[in-house]
Coordinates of C-alpha atoms and ligand atoms in Angstrom, one line a residue:
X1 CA -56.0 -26.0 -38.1
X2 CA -55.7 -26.5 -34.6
X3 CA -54.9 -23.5 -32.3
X4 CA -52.3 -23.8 -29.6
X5 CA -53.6 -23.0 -26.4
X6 CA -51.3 -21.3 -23.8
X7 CA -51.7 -23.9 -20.8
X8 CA -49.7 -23.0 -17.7
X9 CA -49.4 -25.1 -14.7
X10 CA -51.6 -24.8 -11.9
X11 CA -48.0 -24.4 -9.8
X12 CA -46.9 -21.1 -12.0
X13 CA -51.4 -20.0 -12.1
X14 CA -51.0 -20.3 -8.2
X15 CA -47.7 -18.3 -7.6
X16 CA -48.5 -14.5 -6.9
X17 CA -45.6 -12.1 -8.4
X18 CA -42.7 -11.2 -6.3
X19 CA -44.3 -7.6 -4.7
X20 CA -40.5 -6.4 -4.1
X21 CA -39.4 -7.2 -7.6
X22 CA -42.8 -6.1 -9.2
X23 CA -42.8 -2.9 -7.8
X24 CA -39.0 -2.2 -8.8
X25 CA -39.9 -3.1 -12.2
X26 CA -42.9 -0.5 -12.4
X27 CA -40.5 1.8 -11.0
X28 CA -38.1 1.7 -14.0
X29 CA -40.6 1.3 -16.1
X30 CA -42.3 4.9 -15.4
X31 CA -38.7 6.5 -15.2
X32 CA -38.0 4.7 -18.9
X33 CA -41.4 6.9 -20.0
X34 CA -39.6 9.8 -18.6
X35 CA -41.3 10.0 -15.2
X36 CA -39.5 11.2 -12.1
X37 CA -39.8 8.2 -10.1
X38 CA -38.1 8.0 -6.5
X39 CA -38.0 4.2 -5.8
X40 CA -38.0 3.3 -1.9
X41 CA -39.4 -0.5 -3.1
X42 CA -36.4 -2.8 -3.4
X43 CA -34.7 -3.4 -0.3
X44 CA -30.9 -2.9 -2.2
X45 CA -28.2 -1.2 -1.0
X46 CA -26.9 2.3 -3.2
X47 CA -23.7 1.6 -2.6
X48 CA -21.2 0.0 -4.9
X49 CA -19.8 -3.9 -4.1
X50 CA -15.9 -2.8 -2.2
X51 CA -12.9 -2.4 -4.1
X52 CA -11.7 -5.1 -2.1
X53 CA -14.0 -7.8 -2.9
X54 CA -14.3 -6.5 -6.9
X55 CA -10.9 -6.7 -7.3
X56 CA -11.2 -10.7 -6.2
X57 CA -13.6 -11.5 -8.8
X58 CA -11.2 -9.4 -11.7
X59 CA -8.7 -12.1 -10.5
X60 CA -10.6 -15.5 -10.2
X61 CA -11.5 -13.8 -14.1
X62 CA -7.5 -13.9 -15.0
X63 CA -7.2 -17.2 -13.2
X64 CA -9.2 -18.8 -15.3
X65 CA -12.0 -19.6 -13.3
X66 CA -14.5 -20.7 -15.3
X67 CA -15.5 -24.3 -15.1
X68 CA -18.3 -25.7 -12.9
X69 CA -18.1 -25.6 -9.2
X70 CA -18.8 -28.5 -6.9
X71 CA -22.5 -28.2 -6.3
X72 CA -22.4 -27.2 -2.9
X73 CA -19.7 -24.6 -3.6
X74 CA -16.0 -24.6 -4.0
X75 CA -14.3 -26.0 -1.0
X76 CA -12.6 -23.1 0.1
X77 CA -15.8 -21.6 0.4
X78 CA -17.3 -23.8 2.3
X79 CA -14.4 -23.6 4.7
X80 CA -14.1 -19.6 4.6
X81 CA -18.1 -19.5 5.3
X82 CA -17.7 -22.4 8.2
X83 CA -14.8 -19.5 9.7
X84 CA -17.5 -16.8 9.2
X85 CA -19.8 -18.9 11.4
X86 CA -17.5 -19.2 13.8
X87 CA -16.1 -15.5 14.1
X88 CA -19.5 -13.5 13.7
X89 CA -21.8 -16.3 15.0
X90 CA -20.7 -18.5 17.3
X91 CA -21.6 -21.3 15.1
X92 CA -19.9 -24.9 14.1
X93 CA -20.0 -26.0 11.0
X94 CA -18.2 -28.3 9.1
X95 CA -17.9 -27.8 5.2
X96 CA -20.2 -31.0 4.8
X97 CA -22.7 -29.0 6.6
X98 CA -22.8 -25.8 3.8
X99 CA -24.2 -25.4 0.7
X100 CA -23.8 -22.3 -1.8
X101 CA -26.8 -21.3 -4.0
X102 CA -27.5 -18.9 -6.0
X103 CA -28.8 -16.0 -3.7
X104 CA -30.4 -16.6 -0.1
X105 CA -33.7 -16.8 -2.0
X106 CA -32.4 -20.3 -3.8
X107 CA -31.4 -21.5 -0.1
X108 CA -34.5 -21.0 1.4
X109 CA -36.1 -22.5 -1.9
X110 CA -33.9 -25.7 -1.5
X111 CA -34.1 -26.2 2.5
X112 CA -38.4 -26.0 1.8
X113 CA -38.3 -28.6 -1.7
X114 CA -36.5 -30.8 0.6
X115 CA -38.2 -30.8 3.4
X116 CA -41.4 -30.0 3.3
X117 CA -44.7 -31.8 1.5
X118 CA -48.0 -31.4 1.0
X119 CA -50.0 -30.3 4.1
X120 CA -47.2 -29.3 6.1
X121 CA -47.7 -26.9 7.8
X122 CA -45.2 -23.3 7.8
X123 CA -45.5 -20.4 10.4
X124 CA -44.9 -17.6 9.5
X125 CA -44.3 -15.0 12.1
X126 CA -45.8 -11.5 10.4
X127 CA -45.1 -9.7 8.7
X128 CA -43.1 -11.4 7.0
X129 CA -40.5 -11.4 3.8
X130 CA -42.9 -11.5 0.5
X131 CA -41.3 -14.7 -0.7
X132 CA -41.3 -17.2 2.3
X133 CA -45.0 -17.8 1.5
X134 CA -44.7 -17.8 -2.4
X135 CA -42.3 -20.5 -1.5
X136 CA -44.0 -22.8 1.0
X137 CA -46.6 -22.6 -1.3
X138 CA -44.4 -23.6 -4.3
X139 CA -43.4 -26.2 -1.7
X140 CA -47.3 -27.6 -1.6
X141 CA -47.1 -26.7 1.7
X142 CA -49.5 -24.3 3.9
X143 CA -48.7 -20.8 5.2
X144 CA -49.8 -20.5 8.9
X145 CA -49.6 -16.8 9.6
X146 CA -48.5 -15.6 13.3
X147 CA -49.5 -11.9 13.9
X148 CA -47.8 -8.7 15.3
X149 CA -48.5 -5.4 15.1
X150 CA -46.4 -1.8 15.9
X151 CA -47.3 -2.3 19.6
X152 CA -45.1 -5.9 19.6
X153 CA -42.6 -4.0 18.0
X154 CA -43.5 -6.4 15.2
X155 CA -42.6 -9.5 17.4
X156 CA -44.6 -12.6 18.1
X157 CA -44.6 -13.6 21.7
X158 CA -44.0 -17.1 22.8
X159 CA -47.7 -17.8 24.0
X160 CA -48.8 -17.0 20.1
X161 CA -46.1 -19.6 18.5
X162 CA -47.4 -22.7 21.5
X163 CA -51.2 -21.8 20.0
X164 CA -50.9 -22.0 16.5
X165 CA -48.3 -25.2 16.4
X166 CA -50.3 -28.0 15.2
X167 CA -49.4 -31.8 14.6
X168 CA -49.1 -30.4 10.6
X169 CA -46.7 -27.9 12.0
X170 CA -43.8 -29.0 10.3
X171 CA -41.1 -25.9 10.0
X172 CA -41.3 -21.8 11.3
X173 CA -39.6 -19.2 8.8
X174 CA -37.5 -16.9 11.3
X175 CA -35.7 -13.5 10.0
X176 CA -33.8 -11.4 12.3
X177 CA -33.4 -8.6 11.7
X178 CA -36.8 -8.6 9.8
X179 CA -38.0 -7.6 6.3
X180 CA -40.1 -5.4 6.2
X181 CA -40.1 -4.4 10.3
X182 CA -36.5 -3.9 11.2
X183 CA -36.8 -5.2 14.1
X184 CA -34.6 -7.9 16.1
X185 CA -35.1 -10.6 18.8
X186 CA -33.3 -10.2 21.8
X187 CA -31.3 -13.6 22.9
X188 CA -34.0 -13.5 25.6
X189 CA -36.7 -13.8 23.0
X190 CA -34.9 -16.5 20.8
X191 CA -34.6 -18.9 24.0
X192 CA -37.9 -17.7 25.3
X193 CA -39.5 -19.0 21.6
X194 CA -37.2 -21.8 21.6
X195 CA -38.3 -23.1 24.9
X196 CA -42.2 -23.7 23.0
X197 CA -40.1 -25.9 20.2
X198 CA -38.5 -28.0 22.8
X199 CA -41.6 -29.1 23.3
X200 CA -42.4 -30.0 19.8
X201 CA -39.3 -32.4 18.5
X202 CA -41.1 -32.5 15.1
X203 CA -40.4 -28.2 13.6
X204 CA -37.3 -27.3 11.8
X205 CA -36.5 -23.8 11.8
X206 CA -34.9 -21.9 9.1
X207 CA -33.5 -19.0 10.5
X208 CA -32.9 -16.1 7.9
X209 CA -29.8 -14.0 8.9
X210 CA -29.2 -12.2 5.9
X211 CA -29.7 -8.5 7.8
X212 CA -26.9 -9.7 10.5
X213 CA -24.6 -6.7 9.5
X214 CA -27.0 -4.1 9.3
X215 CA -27.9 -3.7 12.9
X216 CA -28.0 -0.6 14.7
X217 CA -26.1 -1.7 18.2
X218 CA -28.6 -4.2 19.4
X219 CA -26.5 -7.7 19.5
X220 CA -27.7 -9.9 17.3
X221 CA -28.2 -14.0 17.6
X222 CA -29.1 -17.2 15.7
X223 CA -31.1 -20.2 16.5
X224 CA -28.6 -22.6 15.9
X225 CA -26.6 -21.3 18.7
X226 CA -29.3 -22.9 21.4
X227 CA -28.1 -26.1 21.8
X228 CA -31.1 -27.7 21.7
X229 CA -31.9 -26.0 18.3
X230 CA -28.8 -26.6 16.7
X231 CA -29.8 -30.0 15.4
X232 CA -32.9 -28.3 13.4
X233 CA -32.0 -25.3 12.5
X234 CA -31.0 -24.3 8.8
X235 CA -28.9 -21.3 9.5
X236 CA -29.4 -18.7 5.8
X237 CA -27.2 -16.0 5.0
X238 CA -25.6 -14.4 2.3
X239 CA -23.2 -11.7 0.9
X240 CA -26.0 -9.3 -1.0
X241 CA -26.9 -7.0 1.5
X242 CA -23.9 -6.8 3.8
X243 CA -21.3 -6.6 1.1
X244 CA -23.8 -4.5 -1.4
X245 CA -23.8 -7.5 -3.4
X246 CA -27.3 -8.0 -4.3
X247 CA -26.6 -8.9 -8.3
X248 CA -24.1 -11.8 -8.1
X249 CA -26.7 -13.9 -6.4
X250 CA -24.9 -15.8 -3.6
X251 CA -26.5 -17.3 -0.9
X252 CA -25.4 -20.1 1.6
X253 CA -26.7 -22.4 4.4
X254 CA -25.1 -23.7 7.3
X255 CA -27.5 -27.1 8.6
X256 CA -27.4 -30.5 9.5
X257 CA -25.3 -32.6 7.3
X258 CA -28.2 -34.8 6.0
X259 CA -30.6 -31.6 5.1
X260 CA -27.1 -29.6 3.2
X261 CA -27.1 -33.2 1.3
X262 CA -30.5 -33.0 -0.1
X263 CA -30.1 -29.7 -0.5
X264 CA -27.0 -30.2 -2.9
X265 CA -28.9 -33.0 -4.7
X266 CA -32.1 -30.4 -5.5
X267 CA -29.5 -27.8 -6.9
X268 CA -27.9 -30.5 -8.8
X269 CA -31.1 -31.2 -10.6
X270 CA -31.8 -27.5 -11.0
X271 CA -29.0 -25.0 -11.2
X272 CA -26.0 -27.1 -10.9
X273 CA -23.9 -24.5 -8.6
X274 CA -24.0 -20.9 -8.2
X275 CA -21.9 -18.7 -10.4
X276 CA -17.8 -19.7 -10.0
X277 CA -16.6 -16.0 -9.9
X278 CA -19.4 -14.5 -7.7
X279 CA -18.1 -17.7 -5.5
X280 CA -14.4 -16.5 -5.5
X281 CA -15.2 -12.8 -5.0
X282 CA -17.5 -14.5 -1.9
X283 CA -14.5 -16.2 -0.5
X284 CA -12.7 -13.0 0.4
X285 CA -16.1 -10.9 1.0
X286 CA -17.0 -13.1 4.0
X287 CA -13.2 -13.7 5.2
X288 CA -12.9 -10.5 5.8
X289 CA -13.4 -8.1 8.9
X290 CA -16.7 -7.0 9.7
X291 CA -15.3 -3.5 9.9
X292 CA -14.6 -2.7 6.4
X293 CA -18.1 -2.5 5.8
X294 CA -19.1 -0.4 8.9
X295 CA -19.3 2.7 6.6
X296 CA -22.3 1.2 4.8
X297 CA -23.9 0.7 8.6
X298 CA -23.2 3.8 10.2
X299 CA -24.5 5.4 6.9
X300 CA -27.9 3.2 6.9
X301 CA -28.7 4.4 10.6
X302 CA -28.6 8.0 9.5
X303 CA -31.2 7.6 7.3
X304 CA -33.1 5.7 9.5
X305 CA -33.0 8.6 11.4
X306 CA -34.0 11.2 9.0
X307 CA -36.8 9.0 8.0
X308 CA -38.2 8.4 11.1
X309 CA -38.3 12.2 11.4
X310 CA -39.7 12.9 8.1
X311 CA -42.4 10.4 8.7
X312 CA -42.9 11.6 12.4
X313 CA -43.4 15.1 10.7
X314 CA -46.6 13.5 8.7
X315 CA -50.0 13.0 10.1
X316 CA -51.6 9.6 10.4
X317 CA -48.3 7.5 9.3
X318 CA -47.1 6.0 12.5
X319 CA -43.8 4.0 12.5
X320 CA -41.8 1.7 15.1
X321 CA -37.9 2.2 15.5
X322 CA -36.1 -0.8 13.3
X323 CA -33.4 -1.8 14.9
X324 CA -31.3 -3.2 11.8
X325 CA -32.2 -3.8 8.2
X326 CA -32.8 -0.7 6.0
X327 CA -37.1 -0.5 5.5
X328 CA -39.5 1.0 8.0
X329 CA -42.7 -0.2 7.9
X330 CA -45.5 2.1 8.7
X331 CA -48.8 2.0 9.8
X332 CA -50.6 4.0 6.9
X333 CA -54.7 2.9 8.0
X334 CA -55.6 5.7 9.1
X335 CA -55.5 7.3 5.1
X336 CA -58.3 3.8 4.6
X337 CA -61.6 5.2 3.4
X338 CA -60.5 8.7 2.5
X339 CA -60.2 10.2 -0.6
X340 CA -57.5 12.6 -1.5
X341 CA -56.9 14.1 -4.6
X342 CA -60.2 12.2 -6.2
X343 CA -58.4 8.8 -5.3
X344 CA -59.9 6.8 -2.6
X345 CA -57.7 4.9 -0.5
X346 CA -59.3 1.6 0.9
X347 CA -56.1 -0.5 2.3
X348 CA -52.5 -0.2 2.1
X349 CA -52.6 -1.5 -1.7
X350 CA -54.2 1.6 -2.5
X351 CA -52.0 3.8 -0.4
X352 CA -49.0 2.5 -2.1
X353 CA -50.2 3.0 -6.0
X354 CA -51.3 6.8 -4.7
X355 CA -47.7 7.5 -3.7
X356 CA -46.6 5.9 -6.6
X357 CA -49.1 8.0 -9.3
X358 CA -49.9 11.0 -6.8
X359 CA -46.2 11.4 -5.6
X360 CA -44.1 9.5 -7.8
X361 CA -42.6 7.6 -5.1
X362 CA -42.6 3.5 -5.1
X363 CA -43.0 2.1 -1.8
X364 CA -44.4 -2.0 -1.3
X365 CA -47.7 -2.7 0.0
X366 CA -47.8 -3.9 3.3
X367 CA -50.3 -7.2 1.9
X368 CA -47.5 -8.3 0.4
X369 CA -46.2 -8.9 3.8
X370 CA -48.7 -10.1 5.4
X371 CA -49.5 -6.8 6.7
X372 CA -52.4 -5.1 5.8
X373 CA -52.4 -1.8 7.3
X374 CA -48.6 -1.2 6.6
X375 CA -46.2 0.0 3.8
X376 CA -42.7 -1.0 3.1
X377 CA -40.8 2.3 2.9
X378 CA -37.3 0.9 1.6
X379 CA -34.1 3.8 2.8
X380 CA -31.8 2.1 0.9
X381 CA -31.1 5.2 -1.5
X382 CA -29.5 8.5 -0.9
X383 CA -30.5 11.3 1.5
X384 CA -31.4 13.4 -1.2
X385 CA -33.6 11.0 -2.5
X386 CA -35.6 10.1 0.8
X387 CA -36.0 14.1 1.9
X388 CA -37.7 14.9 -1.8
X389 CA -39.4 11.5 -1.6
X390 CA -41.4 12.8 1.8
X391 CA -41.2 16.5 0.7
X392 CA -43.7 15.0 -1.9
X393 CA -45.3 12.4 0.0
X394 CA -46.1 15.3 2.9
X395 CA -47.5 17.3 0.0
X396 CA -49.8 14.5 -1.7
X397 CA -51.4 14.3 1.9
X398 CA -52.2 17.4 2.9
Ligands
LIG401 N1 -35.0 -8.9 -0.5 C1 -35.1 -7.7 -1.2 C2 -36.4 -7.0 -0.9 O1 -37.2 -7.5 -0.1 C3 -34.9 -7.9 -2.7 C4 -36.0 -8.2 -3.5 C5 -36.5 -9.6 -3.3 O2 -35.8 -10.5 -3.6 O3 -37.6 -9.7 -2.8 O4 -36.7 -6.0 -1.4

């Protein structure tokens, strides 16, 4: 008899696991066995999706809603994102020029399919979201990685981005505010980066503003708004963390008309639209005024506060101030070669898995990132939760 033999492509052999969505799933796994798990891993927000927005997908439910959507997106939310553009951003856009996928992941998937190919080169400025380089990679595509550090506040400067452009150089994966750093670019710092890529015609940028919302008072900007950029620039964004949306997986671009057209075609072949209630409740989520979600904001930068104080009350963890998003990413390498409690602690891999055994607390390694000597300390979860989380991470240490 001949035995099957379990032959997976070299694409699927050569993708690493999503480290955000990996370590969530350990997380619920040890609480399933019983374990008093305190998950700081996925960057999600603990609140639930508004009334106001729910309440729009119970109708497009009644209405009968259930048919397939244009690819791209219905119409009217094309237009209602193109007015969101406009209002929060500063942005034109016609409809032609957006397309709705499922989740900002599928966008940034779509935008690299279509434009990169093998041997292009990506930068990515570090750290840097887990999936942009699972992605370039899926993409056939290579990663270029542009360091930074807590002294940089996690920024790249514009001297680093001119000396690693190359004539492969083909596309730069920007997100302000950032996963995992919180931190943002000043308009300064956009025009000052954007001054290096007038000088190379060739790079696209897809700028990733999905953590617009959550800022902490520092304006934010987009790439797109440089004239010069506009005409290369694929603007991301999405409802998940802004509206606490994370599960109905929408996810939008604004770009130049010819990219949002291959963009559409590559959806068409893969997905065929994103999901035609989650698109309806989306409509009146982004319509509506940046204010009724301010709660969730001014809530978020309290607990960035209490965990900046918890973590300045521990030895050897050192931590910038983020400036929007909702992780902190500290510098843990001091802990690297010490043993504590008979585990041994040789990078920031290591750290992470002793929180998780030693303390019960999931956190996401900072290699993951691109980051070696960091974690990703998500404070996406209640105050309760993040004071017994360093109560027991202060204990594990000492
Ligand atoms: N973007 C979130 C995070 O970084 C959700 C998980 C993911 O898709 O990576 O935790």
């Amino acid at each position: 008899m001949i035995t099957l033999q379990e032959q997976l492509s070299e694409r699927i052999n050569n993708l690493p696991t999503s480290q955000t969505l990996a370590m969530a799933a350990k997380a619920r796994e040890l609480r399933a066995e019983g374990k008093d798990i305190i998950s700081l891993s996925l960057g999600e927000p603990d609140f639930n999706t508004p009334d106001f927005i729910k309440d729009a997908a119970k109708h497009a439910i009644d209405e009968n809603y259930n048919s397939y959507t244009p690819v791209n997106g219905y119409l009217e939310l094309r237009e209602a994102i193109c007015r969101k553009f406009k209002r929060d951003n500063g942005l034109t856009y016609d409809q032609s020029q957006i397309v709705v996928s499922t989740g900002a992941k599928q966008s940034i998937a779509n935008v690299a399919m279509v434009l990169l190919n093998k041997g292009d080169e990506v930068l990515l400025p570090a750290p840097y979201w887990v999936s942009y380089s699972a992605i370039a990679t899926l993409a056939e595509a290579t990663y270029i990685e542009i360091p930074s550090s807590i002294e940089t506040d996690f920024k790249i400067t514009p001297e680093q981005l001119e000396a690693t452009i190359t004539p492969r150089t083909k596309m730069i994966f920007f997100n302000s505010p950032n996963n995992p750093s919180g931190s943002s670019y000043t308009e300064q710092e956009y025009r000052a980066l954007a001054r290096v890529l007038e000088k190379h015609p060739n790079i696209y940028i897809l700028s990733d503003e999905i953590y617009e919302h959550i800022n902490y008072g520092q304006p934010t900007f987009s790439f797109a708004k440089i004239d010069s950029m506009y005409d290369r620039t694929i603007t991301v964004n999405g409802v998940a963390k802004a509206f606490a949306m994370t599960g109905w997986r929408i996810g939008y671009i604004g770009a130049p008309a010819w990219i949002a057209k291959a963009c559409t075609k590559m959806q068409g072949q893969v997905t065929s639209g994103a999901n035609c209630i989650a698109q309806r409740a989306t409509i009146t989520a982004v319509d509506a005024p940046v204010a009724n979600i301010q709660y969730m904001v001014d809530e978020f930068k309290e607990r960035r506060d209490l965990v900046l104080n918890l973590i300045d009350a521990i030895d050897g963890i050192t931590a910038n101030t983020p400036s929007g998003a909702f992780y902190v990413f500290p510098d843990v390498s001091s802990f690297f070669g010490k043993t504590i409690a008979g585990y041994t602690i040789n990078n920031a891999t290591d750290f992470s898995l002793f929180l998780l055994e030693k303390a019960h607390v999931a956190t996401v390694t900072g290699d993951a990132f691109g980051a070696p000597n960091n974690i990703r300390i998500s404070y996406a979860a209640s105050t309760e939760e993040l004071k017994e989380a360093f109560k027991r991470i202060k204990e594990v240490l000492n």
